Amino acid sequence: MGPKTDIGWDFGDMVGENRKKIKCKLCQVVTTGGITRLKQHIAHISGEVEACKKAPKGISVMLRKYLQESKTARELMKKRKETTIMSIREESRHIHDVDTESSSENDDEQGSRYANKEYLSQMENKQLRNAMRESRKQAFDEEERMRYNDGI
Ligand SMILES: [Zn+2]
């Protein structure tokens, strides 16, 4: 069993070996949606779970704040991921340019002087491309899905 580091465990006890089933220490109600659901129960966040009838107001407010902060943290993570995807697109555009240049240079005499250097950079590009292919694919899939959802 992993460590119970979540703040929610201050307010609930596991029922048996099932981490999803947690009994509220304040009102003895058993919630079945894991530790997050128990926190919602005590924080009086409605929708998913019945509100705790015994939780003091201070505790409810504190947990609500806690849950909102972790939601903000998740949104920040998502933003950061989007920024990464944008920069990968920029880089892949750059790599495409380099490819076009080097293939035309290989056709003339001067090309041989730089052949070794070019070979290396082409290898690097290939590795980069391979590494990026997956993330790019994911980004495009996401874009595709968003477009579909917008009904365009
Ligand atoms: Zn309760």
Coordinates of C-alpha atoms and ligand atoms in Angstrom, one line a residue:
M1 CA 0.0 0.0 0.0
G2 CA 1.4 3.4 -0.9
P3 CA 1.9 6.2 1.5
K4 CA -1.2 8.3 2.4
T5 CA 0.3 11.7 1.9
D6 CA -2.9 13.4 0.7
I7 CA -4.4 15.9 3.1
G8 CA -7.7 14.0 2.6
W9 CA -6.5 11.2 4.7
D10 CA -6.6 13.5 7.8
F11 CA -10.4 13.3 7.4
G12 CA -11.1 9.8 6.3
D13 CA -10.2 6.1 6.9
M14 CA -10.1 3.4 4.3
V15 CA -12.8 0.8 4.5
G16 CA -11.1 -2.5 4.2
E17 CA -8.4 -2.8 1.5
N18 CA -10.3 -0.7 -1.0
R19 CA -8.7 2.8 -1.4
K20 CA -11.8 4.0 -3.2
K21 CA -14.0 3.4 -0.2
I22 CA -13.3 5.9 2.5
K23 CA -15.3 6.6 5.6
C24 CA -15.5 10.2 6.7
K25 CA -14.1 10.7 10.2
L26 CA -16.4 13.6 10.8
C27 CA -19.8 12.1 9.9
Q28 CA -19.0 8.4 9.4
V29 CA -20.5 8.4 5.9
V30 CA -18.7 6.1 3.4
T31 CA -17.7 7.7 0.1
T32 CA -16.8 5.5 -2.8
G33 CA -14.9 7.7 -5.2
G34 CA -11.5 7.7 -3.6
I35 CA -9.7 10.4 -1.6
T36 CA -10.7 13.2 -4.0
R37 CA -14.3 12.4 -3.6
L38 CA -13.9 12.5 0.2
K39 CA -12.3 15.9 0.0
Q40 CA -15.3 17.1 -2.2
H41 CA -17.6 15.7 0.4
I42 CA -16.0 17.7 3.2
A43 CA -15.4 20.8 1.1
H44 CA -19.1 20.8 0.2
I45 CA -18.4 20.7 -3.5
S46 CA -21.7 19.5 -4.9
G47 CA -22.3 17.5 -8.0
E48 CA -20.3 14.3 -7.3
V49 CA -21.0 13.6 -3.7
E50 CA -23.3 14.4 -0.8
A51 CA -22.0 17.3 1.4
C52 CA -20.6 16.4 4.8
K53 CA -23.1 17.4 7.5
K54 CA -20.6 17.5 10.3
A55 CA -17.7 19.3 8.7
P56 CA -16.9 22.6 10.5
K57 CA -17.1 25.6 8.2
G58 CA -13.3 26.4 8.5
I59 CA -12.4 22.8 7.4
S60 CA -14.8 23.0 4.4
V61 CA -13.4 26.3 3.3
M62 CA -9.8 25.1 3.7
L63 CA -10.4 22.0 1.7
R64 CA -12.3 23.8 -1.0
K65 CA -9.3 26.2 -1.3
Y66 CA -7.0 23.2 -1.4
L67 CA -9.0 21.5 -4.2
Q68 CA -9.1 24.7 -6.2
E69 CA -5.4 25.2 -6.0
S70 CA -4.7 21.7 -7.2
K71 CA -7.1 22.4 -10.1
T72 CA -5.1 25.5 -11.0
A73 CA -1.9 23.5 -10.9
R74 CA -3.4 21.0 -13.4
E75 CA -4.4 23.9 -15.7
L76 CA -0.9 25.3 -15.5
M77 CA 0.5 21.9 -16.5
K78 CA -1.8 21.7 -19.4
K79 CA -0.7 25.2 -20.6
R80 CA 2.9 24.2 -20.3
K81 CA 2.2 21.1 -22.5
E82 CA 0.6 23.3 -25.1
T83 CA 3.7 25.6 -25.2
T84 CA 5.9 22.6 -25.7
I85 CA 3.8 21.4 -28.6
M86 CA 4.1 24.9 -30.2
S87 CA 7.9 24.9 -29.9
I88 CA 8.1 21.4 -31.4
R89 CA 6.1 22.6 -34.4
E90 CA 8.5 25.5 -34.8
E91 CA 11.5 23.2 -34.7
S92 CA 10.0 20.7 -37.2
R93 CA 9.4 23.6 -39.6
H94 CA 13.1 24.5 -39.3
I95 CA 14.2 21.0 -39.9
H96 CA 12.1 20.9 -43.1
D97 CA 14.0 24.0 -44.3
V98 CA 17.4 22.4 -43.6
D99 CA 16.4 19.3 -45.5
T100 CA 15.4 21.2 -48.6
E101 CA 18.7 23.1 -48.6
S102 CA 21.0 20.1 -48.1
S103 CA 19.4 17.9 -50.7
S104 CA 19.9 20.6 -53.4
E105 CA 23.5 21.2 -52.3
N106 CA 24.3 17.5 -52.6
D107 CA 23.7 17.8 -56.3
D108 CA 26.5 20.2 -57.0
E109 CA 30.3 20.0 -56.6
Q110 CA 30.5 22.2 -53.5
G111 CA 28.4 19.7 -51.7
S112 CA 31.2 17.2 -51.2
R113 CA 33.3 19.6 -49.1
Y114 CA 30.5 19.7 -46.6
A115 CA 29.4 16.2 -47.0
N116 CA 30.7 14.9 -43.7
K117 CA 29.3 17.7 -41.7
E118 CA 26.0 17.4 -43.6
Y119 CA 25.9 13.7 -43.1
L120 CA 26.2 14.3 -39.3
S121 CA 23.5 17.0 -39.3
Q122 CA 21.3 14.8 -41.3
M123 CA 21.7 12.0 -38.8
E124 CA 20.8 14.4 -36.1
N125 CA 17.8 15.6 -38.0
K126 CA 16.7 12.1 -38.5
Q127 CA 16.9 11.3 -34.8
L128 CA 15.2 14.6 -33.9
R129 CA 12.5 13.8 -36.4
N130 CA 11.9 10.3 -35.0
A131 CA 11.7 11.8 -31.5
M132 CA 9.3 14.4 -32.6
R133 CA 7.1 12.2 -34.8
E134 CA 5.1 10.9 -31.8
S135 CA 4.5 14.2 -30.0
R136 CA 3.7 15.8 -33.4
K137 CA 1.2 13.1 -34.1
Q138 CA -0.4 13.6 -30.7
A139 CA -0.6 17.3 -31.3
F140 CA -2.2 16.9 -34.7
D141 CA -4.7 14.3 -33.3
E142 CA -5.7 16.8 -30.7
E143 CA -6.0 19.6 -33.2
E144 CA -8.1 17.3 -35.4
R145 CA -10.4 16.4 -32.5
M146 CA -10.8 20.1 -31.5
R147 CA -11.7 20.9 -35.1
Y148 CA -14.3 18.2 -35.1
N149 CA -15.7 19.4 -31.8
D150 CA -16.0 23.0 -33.2
G151 CA -18.0 21.6 -36.1
I152 CA -15.8 23.1 -38.7
Ligands
ZN1 ZN -18.5 13.6 6.3

